[in-house]
Short mmCIF file of C-alpha atoms in Angstrom, two decimals:
data_model
loop_
_atom_site.label_atom_id
_atom_site.label_comp_id
_atom_site.label_asym_id
_atom_site.label_seq_id
_atom_site.Cartn_x
_atom_site.Cartn_y
_atom_site.Cartn_z
CA UNK A 1 21.65 22.79 -90.56
CA UNK A 2 21.43 26.12 -88.74
CA UNK A 3 18.61 24.80 -86.56
CA UNK A 4 20.67 21.72 -85.65
CA UNK A 5 23.68 23.88 -84.80
CA UNK A 6 21.52 26.14 -82.66
CA UNK A 7 20.06 23.13 -80.79
CA UNK A 8 23.54 21.76 -80.10
CA UNK A 9 24.58 25.13 -78.68
CA UNK A 10 21.52 25.19 -76.42
CA UNK A 11 22.07 21.68 -75.11
CA UNK A 12 25.76 22.25 -74.44
CA UNK A 13 24.93 25.40 -72.50
CA UNK A 14 22.25 23.54 -70.55
CA UNK A 15 24.69 20.79 -69.61
CA UNK A 16 27.12 23.38 -68.23
CA UNK A 17 24.43 25.13 -66.22
CA UNK A 18 21.14 23.19 -65.91
CA UNK A 19 19.53 25.91 -63.78
CA UNK A 20 19.51 28.61 -66.46
CA UNK A 21 16.30 29.57 -68.22
CA UNK A 22 15.99 27.11 -71.11
CA UNK A 23 14.73 27.42 -74.63
CA UNK A 24 11.59 25.24 -75.02
CA UNK A 25 13.35 23.33 -77.81
CA UNK A 26 16.07 22.22 -75.39
CA UNK A 27 13.46 21.09 -72.86
CA UNK A 28 11.72 19.06 -75.56
CA UNK A 29 14.86 17.04 -76.29
CA UNK A 30 16.23 17.02 -72.70
CA UNK A 31 13.24 16.09 -70.48
CA UNK A 32 15.28 15.99 -67.26
CA UNK A 33 16.03 19.70 -67.70
CA UNK A 34 12.36 20.36 -68.31
CA UNK A 35 11.50 18.55 -65.04
CA UNK A 36 14.08 20.58 -63.11
CA UNK A 37 12.88 23.86 -64.58
CA UNK A 38 9.22 23.08 -63.87
CA UNK A 39 9.96 22.00 -60.30
CA UNK A 40 12.01 25.11 -59.59
CA UNK A 41 9.58 27.61 -61.10
CA UNK A 42 6.41 25.96 -59.68
CA UNK A 43 6.99 24.68 -56.09
CA UNK A 44 3.32 23.63 -55.78
CA UNK A 45 3.12 21.77 -59.08
CA UNK A 46 2.28 18.05 -58.84
CA UNK A 47 4.06 15.81 -61.36
CA UNK A 48 1.72 13.04 -62.50
CA UNK A 49 3.53 11.83 -65.62
CA UNK A 50 7.25 11.13 -65.33
CA UNK A 51 7.39 7.30 -65.40
CA UNK A 52 7.64 7.33 -69.20
CA UNK A 53 11.13 8.79 -68.83
CA UNK A 54 12.30 5.36 -67.61
CA UNK A 55 13.60 4.54 -71.07
CA UNK A 56 16.50 2.36 -72.18
CA UNK A 57 18.87 5.33 -72.31
CA UNK A 58 18.25 6.29 -68.67
CA UNK A 59 18.39 2.64 -67.54
CA UNK A 60 21.71 2.09 -69.30
CA UNK A 61 23.11 5.26 -67.77
CA UNK A 62 21.89 4.10 -64.35
CA UNK A 63 23.64 0.75 -64.79
CA UNK A 64 26.94 2.51 -65.51
CA UNK A 65 26.57 4.43 -62.23
CA UNK A 66 26.47 1.25 -60.13
CA UNK A 67 29.53 0.06 -58.25
CA UNK A 68 31.17 -2.79 -60.15
CA UNK A 69 32.45 -4.38 -56.94
CA UNK A 70 29.09 -4.34 -55.13
CA UNK A 71 27.83 -7.60 -53.62
CA UNK A 72 25.43 -9.66 -55.69
CA UNK A 73 21.75 -9.97 -54.82
CA UNK A 74 19.61 -13.02 -54.25
CA UNK A 75 19.77 -14.05 -57.94
CA UNK A 76 23.58 -14.18 -57.88
CA UNK A 77 23.92 -11.99 -60.99
CA UNK A 78 26.99 -9.72 -60.78
CA UNK A 79 27.72 -6.44 -62.53
CA UNK A 80 30.11 -8.20 -64.93
CA UNK A 81 27.59 -10.90 -65.83
CA UNK A 82 24.86 -8.37 -66.54
CA UNK A 83 27.24 -6.26 -68.59
CA UNK A 84 28.00 -9.13 -71.00
CA UNK A 85 24.58 -8.80 -72.66
CA UNK A 86 23.86 -5.27 -71.52
CA UNK A 87 21.91 -4.01 -74.52
CA UNK A 88 19.63 -7.04 -74.61
CA UNK A 89 19.14 -6.99 -70.83
CA UNK A 90 18.27 -3.28 -70.79
CA UNK A 91 15.74 -3.65 -73.62
CA UNK A 92 14.05 -6.54 -71.79
CA UNK A 93 14.00 -4.57 -68.54
CA UNK A 94 12.56 -1.51 -70.28
CA UNK A 95 9.77 -3.60 -71.83
CA UNK A 96 8.88 -5.13 -68.46
CA UNK A 97 8.57 -1.66 -66.92
CA UNK A 98 6.30 -0.42 -69.69
CA UNK A 99 4.13 -3.55 -69.55
CA UNK A 100 4.18 -3.46 -65.73
CA UNK A 101 5.40 -7.04 -65.54
CA UNK A 102 8.53 -5.97 -63.64
CA UNK A 103 8.65 -7.48 -60.15
CA UNK A 104 11.22 -6.53 -57.54
CA UNK A 105 13.23 -9.47 -56.22
CA UNK A 106 13.67 -10.22 -52.53
CA UNK A 107 16.56 -8.54 -50.72
CA UNK A 108 19.49 -10.58 -49.41
CA UNK A 109 20.06 -9.59 -45.81
CA UNK A 110 23.56 -9.28 -44.37
CA UNK A 111 24.67 -7.88 -41.04
CA UNK A 112 27.41 -5.33 -40.45
CA UNK A 113 29.03 -4.18 -37.20
CA UNK A 114 27.57 -1.14 -35.46
CA UNK A 115 29.76 -0.84 -32.35
CA UNK A 116 29.44 -2.50 -28.92
CA UNK A 117 28.76 -5.90 -30.48
CA UNK A 118 25.63 -4.57 -32.21
CA UNK A 119 24.75 -5.51 -35.78
CA UNK A 120 22.86 -3.53 -38.41
CA UNK A 121 20.90 -5.24 -41.21
CA UNK A 122 21.64 -4.26 -44.80
CA UNK A 123 19.51 -5.41 -47.72
CA UNK A 124 21.32 -6.24 -50.95
CA UNK A 125 19.18 -5.87 -54.09
CA UNK A 126 19.64 -7.57 -57.44
CA UNK A 127 21.39 -5.70 -60.26
CA UNK A 128 18.14 -5.00 -62.14
CA UNK A 129 16.45 -3.62 -59.03
CA UNK A 130 19.47 -1.39 -58.43
CA UNK A 131 19.25 -0.11 -62.01
CA UNK A 132 15.56 0.80 -61.75
CA UNK A 133 16.00 2.33 -58.29
CA UNK A 134 18.90 4.43 -59.56
CA UNK A 135 16.79 5.62 -62.53
CA UNK A 136 13.78 6.53 -60.37
CA UNK A 137 16.06 8.26 -57.88
CA UNK A 138 17.51 10.35 -60.72
CA UNK A 139 14.04 11.46 -61.83
CA UNK A 140 12.87 12.26 -58.31
CA UNK A 141 16.08 14.13 -57.53
CA UNK A 142 15.38 16.51 -60.41
CA UNK A 143 12.23 17.51 -58.53
CA UNK A 144 13.12 17.31 -54.86
CA UNK A 145 16.52 18.96 -55.16
CA UNK A 146 14.57 22.12 -55.99
CA UNK A 147 12.54 21.71 -52.77
CA UNK A 148 15.13 20.63 -50.20
CA UNK A 149 16.67 23.32 -47.99
CA UNK A 150 20.40 24.00 -48.07
CA UNK A 151 20.80 22.97 -44.42
CA UNK A 152 19.97 19.35 -45.35
CA UNK A 153 23.31 17.69 -46.13
CA UNK A 154 22.80 13.93 -45.98
CA UNK A 155 22.87 11.79 -49.15
CA UNK A 156 22.61 14.64 -51.63
CA UNK A 157 24.72 15.56 -54.63
CA UNK A 158 27.12 18.45 -53.95
CA UNK A 159 26.40 18.12 -50.21
CA UNK A 160 28.58 16.25 -47.73
CA UNK A 161 29.40 15.85 -44.05
CA UNK A 162 32.34 18.27 -44.12
CA UNK A 163 30.09 21.02 -45.46
CA UNK A 164 27.63 20.22 -42.66
CA UNK A 165 30.38 20.52 -40.06
CA UNK A 166 31.45 23.86 -41.52
CA UNK A 167 27.86 25.13 -41.57
CA UNK A 168 27.28 24.16 -37.93
CA UNK A 169 30.46 25.91 -36.78
CA UNK A 170 29.78 29.09 -38.76
CA UNK A 171 26.16 29.37 -37.60
CA UNK A 172 27.19 28.82 -33.98
CA UNK A 173 30.00 31.39 -34.02
CA UNK A 174 28.40 34.12 -36.12
CA UNK A 175 24.85 34.18 -34.79
CA UNK A 176 23.30 34.89 -31.39
CA UNK A 177 22.71 31.23 -30.67
CA UNK A 178 22.93 29.94 -27.09
CA UNK A 179 20.64 26.92 -26.77
CA UNK A 180 20.87 23.73 -28.81
CA UNK A 181 18.52 20.82 -29.36
CA UNK A 182 20.71 17.90 -30.38
CA UNK A 183 18.13 15.45 -31.73
CA UNK A 184 18.28 11.84 -32.80
CA UNK A 185 15.32 9.84 -34.14
CA UNK A 186 15.06 6.33 -32.76
CA UNK A 187 15.40 3.68 -35.49
CA UNK A 188 14.48 6.26 -38.09
CA UNK A 189 15.02 4.26 -41.29
CA UNK A 190 13.17 1.27 -39.79
CA UNK A 191 10.04 3.16 -38.77
CA UNK A 192 8.86 5.24 -41.72
CA UNK A 193 5.16 4.57 -42.19
CA UNK A 194 4.64 3.45 -45.80
CA UNK A 195 1.19 5.01 -46.14
CA UNK A 196 2.37 8.35 -44.75
CA UNK A 197 5.48 8.27 -46.96
CA UNK A 198 3.46 7.67 -50.12
CA UNK A 199 1.07 10.44 -49.08
CA UNK A 200 3.99 12.86 -48.72
CA UNK A 201 5.39 11.80 -52.11
CA UNK A 202 2.02 12.27 -53.78
CA UNK A 203 1.95 15.92 -52.78
CA UNK A 204 4.69 16.48 -55.35
CA UNK A 205 4.83 13.31 -57.48
CA UNK A 206 1.50 11.56 -58.00
CA UNK A 207 2.46 9.22 -60.81
CA UNK A 208 0.88 5.75 -60.89
CA UNK A 209 3.94 4.15 -62.45
CA UNK A 210 6.32 5.62 -59.87
CA UNK A 211 3.99 4.72 -57.00
CA UNK A 212 3.77 1.16 -58.30
CA UNK A 213 7.56 0.80 -58.21
CA UNK A 214 8.09 2.45 -54.82
CA UNK A 215 5.40 0.27 -53.21
CA UNK A 216 7.23 -2.82 -54.45
CA UNK A 217 10.54 -1.67 -52.99
CA UNK A 218 8.99 -0.67 -49.67
CA UNK A 219 7.11 -3.95 -49.27
CA UNK A 220 9.79 -6.21 -50.69
CA UNK A 221 10.58 -9.53 -49.05
CA UNK A 222 13.86 -10.00 -47.21
CA UNK A 223 15.72 -13.28 -46.78
CA UNK A 224 18.79 -14.23 -44.77
CA UNK A 225 19.00 -17.69 -46.34
CA UNK A 226 16.92 -19.30 -43.57
CA UNK A 227 13.64 -17.41 -43.47
CA UNK A 228 11.69 -14.88 -45.52
CA UNK A 229 10.14 -11.76 -43.98
CA UNK A 230 8.11 -8.88 -45.40
CA UNK A 231 9.16 -5.28 -44.84
CA UNK A 232 6.12 -3.68 -43.16
CA UNK A 233 7.73 -0.41 -42.03
CA UNK A 234 10.68 1.72 -42.95
CA UNK A 235 12.88 1.88 -46.01
CA UNK A 236 15.21 -1.11 -46.61
CA UNK A 237 18.68 -0.04 -45.50
CA UNK A 238 21.13 -0.44 -48.33
CA UNK A 239 18.58 0.34 -51.03
CA UNK A 240 19.67 2.98 -53.55
CA UNK A 241 16.38 4.87 -53.29
CA UNK A 242 16.14 4.65 -49.47
CA UNK A 243 18.20 7.79 -48.65
CA UNK A 244 16.10 9.93 -50.98
CA UNK A 245 12.84 8.59 -49.52
CA UNK A 246 14.18 9.32 -46.02
CA UNK A 247 15.06 12.88 -47.02
CA UNK A 248 11.60 13.40 -48.52
CA UNK A 249 9.97 12.14 -45.32
CA UNK A 250 12.14 14.22 -42.97
CA UNK A 251 11.91 17.29 -45.20
CA UNK A 252 8.16 17.23 -44.60
CA UNK A 253 8.27 16.23 -40.93
CA UNK A 254 11.15 18.41 -39.70
CA UNK A 255 12.58 20.90 -42.21
CA UNK A 256 9.39 22.48 -43.58
CA UNK A 257 7.78 22.48 -40.15
CA UNK A 258 10.69 24.35 -38.56
CA UNK A 259 10.99 26.95 -41.33
CA UNK A 260 7.35 27.52 -42.18
CA UNK A 261 5.56 27.00 -38.84
CA UNK A 262 8.03 27.30 -35.94
CA UNK A 263 10.40 30.05 -37.08
CA UNK A 264 7.70 32.76 -37.52
CA UNK A 265 6.54 32.21 -33.90
CA UNK A 266 9.94 32.61 -32.23
CA UNK A 267 11.21 35.65 -30.33
CA UNK A 268 14.83 35.20 -31.39
CA UNK A 269 17.08 33.64 -34.00
CA UNK A 270 17.11 30.00 -35.05
CA UNK A 271 19.09 27.73 -37.33
CA UNK A 272 18.76 24.05 -38.16
CA UNK A 273 21.16 21.58 -39.68
CA UNK A 274 20.19 18.03 -40.63
CA UNK A 275 22.25 15.11 -41.87
CA UNK A 276 19.87 12.21 -42.56
CA UNK A 277 18.13 11.49 -39.24
CA UNK A 278 20.61 13.45 -37.07
CA UNK A 279 19.78 17.12 -36.68
CA UNK A 280 20.65 20.07 -34.48
CA UNK A 281 18.49 23.13 -33.88
CA UNK A 282 20.16 26.25 -32.48
CA UNK A 283 18.09 28.98 -30.81
CA UNK A 284 18.79 32.34 -29.26
CA UNK A 285 16.42 32.27 -26.28
CA UNK A 286 15.87 29.60 -23.62
CA UNK A 287 12.07 30.01 -23.69
CA UNK A 288 11.98 29.30 -27.44
CA UNK A 289 14.25 26.28 -27.01
CA UNK A 290 12.22 24.78 -24.15
CA UNK A 291 8.92 25.17 -26.01
CA UNK A 292 10.34 23.60 -29.17
CA UNK A 293 12.00 20.73 -27.28
CA UNK A 294 8.64 20.01 -25.62
CA UNK A 295 6.63 19.96 -28.85
CA UNK A 296 9.22 18.15 -31.03
CA UNK A 297 8.34 14.60 -29.80
CA UNK A 298 4.65 15.32 -30.53
CA UNK A 299 5.50 16.42 -34.06
CA UNK A 300 7.50 13.24 -34.69
CA UNK A 301 4.81 11.07 -33.12
CA UNK A 302 2.26 12.46 -35.58
CA UNK A 303 4.31 10.80 -38.33
CA UNK A 304 4.95 7.64 -36.25
CA UNK A 305 8.55 8.54 -35.40
CA UNK A 306 10.07 8.71 -31.93
CA UNK A 307 12.70 11.01 -30.49
CA UNK A 308 15.52 9.06 -28.84
CA UNK A 309 15.61 10.56 -25.34
CA UNK A 310 18.91 8.79 -24.58
CA UNK A 311 20.70 10.46 -27.50
CA UNK A 312 18.83 13.80 -27.59
CA UNK A 313 19.20 16.75 -25.25
CA UNK A 314 18.69 20.48 -24.80
CA UNK A 315 21.82 22.30 -23.70
CA UNK A 316 23.32 25.73 -23.19
CA UNK A 317 26.33 25.49 -25.53
CA UNK A 318 28.16 28.80 -24.99
CA UNK A 319 31.76 29.72 -24.05
CA UNK A 320 30.62 31.00 -20.64
CA UNK A 321 29.26 27.58 -19.69
CA UNK A 322 32.09 25.99 -17.69
CA UNK A 323 30.37 22.64 -17.19
CA UNK A 324 32.52 19.64 -18.04
CA UNK A 325 30.09 18.28 -20.64
CA UNK A 326 29.72 21.58 -22.50
CA UNK A 327 30.25 19.85 -25.83
CA UNK A 328 28.14 18.73 -28.77
CA UNK A 329 28.65 15.47 -30.65
CA UNK A 330 27.73 15.60 -34.33
CA UNK A 331 28.82 13.53 -37.32
CA UNK A 332 31.56 11.68 -35.47
CA UNK A 333 33.15 14.79 -33.92
CA UNK A 334 32.98 16.44 -30.51
CA UNK A 335 32.55 20.21 -30.81
CA UNK A 336 33.85 22.37 -27.97
CA UNK A 337 34.58 26.03 -27.21
CA UNK A 338 38.14 27.26 -26.71
CA UNK A 339 40.18 30.43 -27.16
CA UNK A 340 42.37 31.40 -30.08
CA UNK A 341 45.85 32.83 -29.64
CA UNK A 342 44.32 36.26 -30.01
CA UNK A 343 41.99 35.54 -27.09
CA UNK A 344 38.79 35.12 -29.11
CA UNK A 345 36.33 32.31 -28.49
CA UNK A 346 35.98 29.75 -31.25
CA UNK A 347 34.72 26.22 -31.80
CA UNK A 348 37.15 23.39 -32.37
CA UNK A 349 36.50 19.74 -33.12
CA UNK A 350 38.05 16.43 -32.27
CA UNK A 351 37.08 12.84 -33.03
CA UNK A 352 34.47 11.83 -30.48
CA UNK A 353 35.47 9.15 -27.97
CA UNK A 354 32.97 6.58 -29.23
CA UNK A 355 34.21 6.92 -32.82
CA UNK A 356 37.85 6.84 -31.72
CA UNK A 357 37.39 3.57 -29.84
CA UNK A 358 35.51 2.01 -32.76
CA UNK A 359 38.20 3.03 -35.25
CA UNK A 360 41.04 1.62 -33.15
CA UNK A 361 39.14 -1.64 -32.75
CA UNK A 362 38.46 -1.82 -36.50
CA UNK A 363 42.10 -1.08 -37.27
CA UNK A 364 43.37 -3.78 -34.90
CA UNK A 365 40.93 -6.41 -36.20
CA UNK A 366 41.76 -5.58 -39.82
CA UNK A 367 45.50 -5.99 -39.26
CA UNK A 368 44.91 -9.17 -37.24
CA UNK A 369 42.75 -10.78 -39.95
CA UNK A 370 45.39 -10.11 -42.63
CA UNK A 371 48.58 -10.87 -40.68
CA UNK A 372 49.18 -14.23 -42.39
CA UNK A 373 49.15 -12.71 -45.87
CA UNK A 374 52.24 -11.51 -47.70
CA UNK A 375 53.80 -8.34 -46.28
CA UNK A 376 52.93 -6.26 -49.33
CA UNK A 377 49.28 -7.33 -49.14
CA UNK A 378 49.19 -6.44 -45.43
CA UNK A 379 50.74 -3.08 -46.19
CA UNK A 380 48.16 -2.30 -48.88
CA UNK A 381 45.28 -3.14 -46.52
CA UNK A 382 46.64 -0.97 -43.70
CA UNK A 383 47.32 1.87 -46.13
CA UNK A 384 43.74 1.68 -47.41
CA UNK A 385 42.33 1.72 -43.89
CA UNK A 386 44.41 4.72 -42.85
CA UNK A 387 43.55 6.53 -46.08
CA UNK A 388 39.83 6.07 -45.41
CA UNK A 389 40.11 7.45 -41.88
CA UNK A 390 42.29 10.36 -43.02
CA UNK A 391 39.82 11.23 -45.76
CA UNK A 392 37.03 11.85 -43.27
CA UNK A 393 38.72 12.84 -40.00
CA UNK A 394 41.59 14.96 -41.35
CA UNK A 395 40.02 18.32 -40.54
CA UNK A 396 41.75 21.32 -39.02
CA UNK A 397 42.30 20.89 -35.27
CA UNK A 398 42.15 17.09 -35.31
CA UNK A 399 45.79 16.26 -36.02
CA UNK A 400 46.30 14.57 -32.61
CA UNK A 401 43.81 11.84 -33.48
CA UNK A 402 45.37 11.33 -36.92
CA UNK A 403 48.80 10.87 -35.35
CA UNK A 404 47.28 8.45 -32.84
CA UNK A 405 45.86 6.10 -35.47
CA UNK A 406 49.09 6.35 -37.49
CA UNK A 407 51.29 5.26 -34.58
CA UNK A 408 48.71 2.74 -33.36
CA UNK A 409 48.68 1.10 -36.79
CA UNK A 410 52.46 0.67 -36.60
CA UNK A 411 52.24 -0.70 -33.06
CA UNK A 412 49.43 -3.13 -33.93
CA UNK A 413 51.30 -4.35 -37.00
CA UNK A 414 54.53 -4.89 -35.05
CA UNK A 415 52.81 -6.83 -32.26
CA UNK A 416 50.65 -8.97 -34.54
CA UNK A 417 53.51 -9.89 -36.85
CA UNK A 418 55.24 -11.33 -33.79
CA UNK A 419 52.22 -13.44 -32.84
CA UNK A 420 51.72 -15.28 -36.11
CA UNK A 421 51.13 -18.97 -35.47
CA UNK A 422 52.20 -18.61 -31.85
CA UNK A 423 55.84 -18.51 -32.88
CA UNK A 424 58.52 -16.68 -30.98
CA UNK A 425 59.22 -13.05 -31.69
CA UNK A 426 60.32 -12.77 -35.32
CA UNK A 427 60.76 -8.98 -35.60
CA UNK A 428 62.94 -6.85 -33.37
CA UNK A 429 62.17 -3.15 -33.21
CA UNK A 430 65.15 -2.47 -35.47
CA UNK A 431 64.00 -5.04 -38.04
CA UNK A 432 60.46 -3.66 -37.97
CA UNK A 433 61.76 -0.10 -38.49
CA UNK A 434 63.63 -1.35 -41.55
CA UNK A 435 60.37 -2.94 -42.77
CA UNK A 436 58.50 0.35 -42.28
CA UNK A 437 61.08 2.15 -44.41
CA UNK A 438 60.25 -0.20 -47.27
CA UNK A 439 56.49 -0.23 -46.66
CA UNK A 440 56.03 3.37 -45.58
CA UNK A 441 52.56 3.98 -44.19
CA UNK A 442 50.97 7.33 -45.17
CA UNK A 443 51.75 10.11 -42.72
CA UNK A 444 48.79 12.08 -41.34
CA UNK A 445 48.05 15.55 -42.68
CA UNK A 446 45.10 17.93 -42.71
CA UNK A 447 43.02 17.44 -45.86
CA UNK A 448 39.97 19.60 -45.08
CA UNK A 449 40.57 23.18 -44.01
CA UNK A 450 37.14 23.75 -42.48
#
């Protein structure tokens, strides 16, 4: 009984702080903690036996982490349908993984808007494929989260875009940084070389079972209902495991290269911040910046990636630079230098023009598509839209944009209500103001003090 009590104490402590040194007994019964500990203490260790952790317990946990409202895959099975016989389904899935009879289903391709009438393809996987991808992602995260640098913010637990924005501002204002390489990789997610990606993975995780699964997901077939294609390059956008694979690839290609090979050769200071395939490198001296900007495309080309010359540039981003375009666009915001009331230089941010135009267009189209519904339903939709924009863009210094979308939403709603079915004007300004008092849209306020 004492041993059982002691084990419970150890496991509870481990759950509260997984990074503490663990008793071997706890690692025996909590393999994910053992993987984390091994990865952290031995950065060069190659894991060649983790696939056996894909048990029914992990698969069931992975299912619970899926979004219930997510679109169904090619087999038409929804979250609710799968949940009806969950235990039986999980046991069957687990057996197929162990016997290696599991076969990933084709992805259902849909297209979503990407500004300026462009569309971006998203692949929707079946529920079972999502479960297994989530489980494998969990195992790999235990390892790679110990390897990734803190300046990588995209698609990671306890890392987000607002932290990235804060990091960029602090590094720029507190360090002797004058020159910036604002880089963008052309079609990054579509151009990862599968062979190179698997080679990078095998440096840290060389497990036959894991490789077998990842190869299936990388080479899966994609259908749009008319034709079937095979994914020869890249990671399928929309796949649960795709962001992690992208981070592993770019960690090797960009992050490690900058820190381990480039930084020791520089004359001055450097910092890097990366969010998925968008990254900025700040340097102290112009000579360092020019040399790095020249060699960066060659580095990417070695891994069959291409720097987008249209979206990338080297610039002198300092307060003394009085050029009109002395700004940096990053993560939907335009960063610019200004003076505080005390006369000190600081960086402020505002929603970039391209994002602002897209948001206003989305807002108008959303209100237009719902204008024939009941007023309460319209109100709920507009409220949800505004709440989503506020949640991301409500950072300190950006209140003007928030007020703009608030008042634009009222204006759009007023105009579109008066155009329903081509009828004559049905709402005067006074009547609409009375309506707004009943259906009060959320007022803008700063949510992120960064």
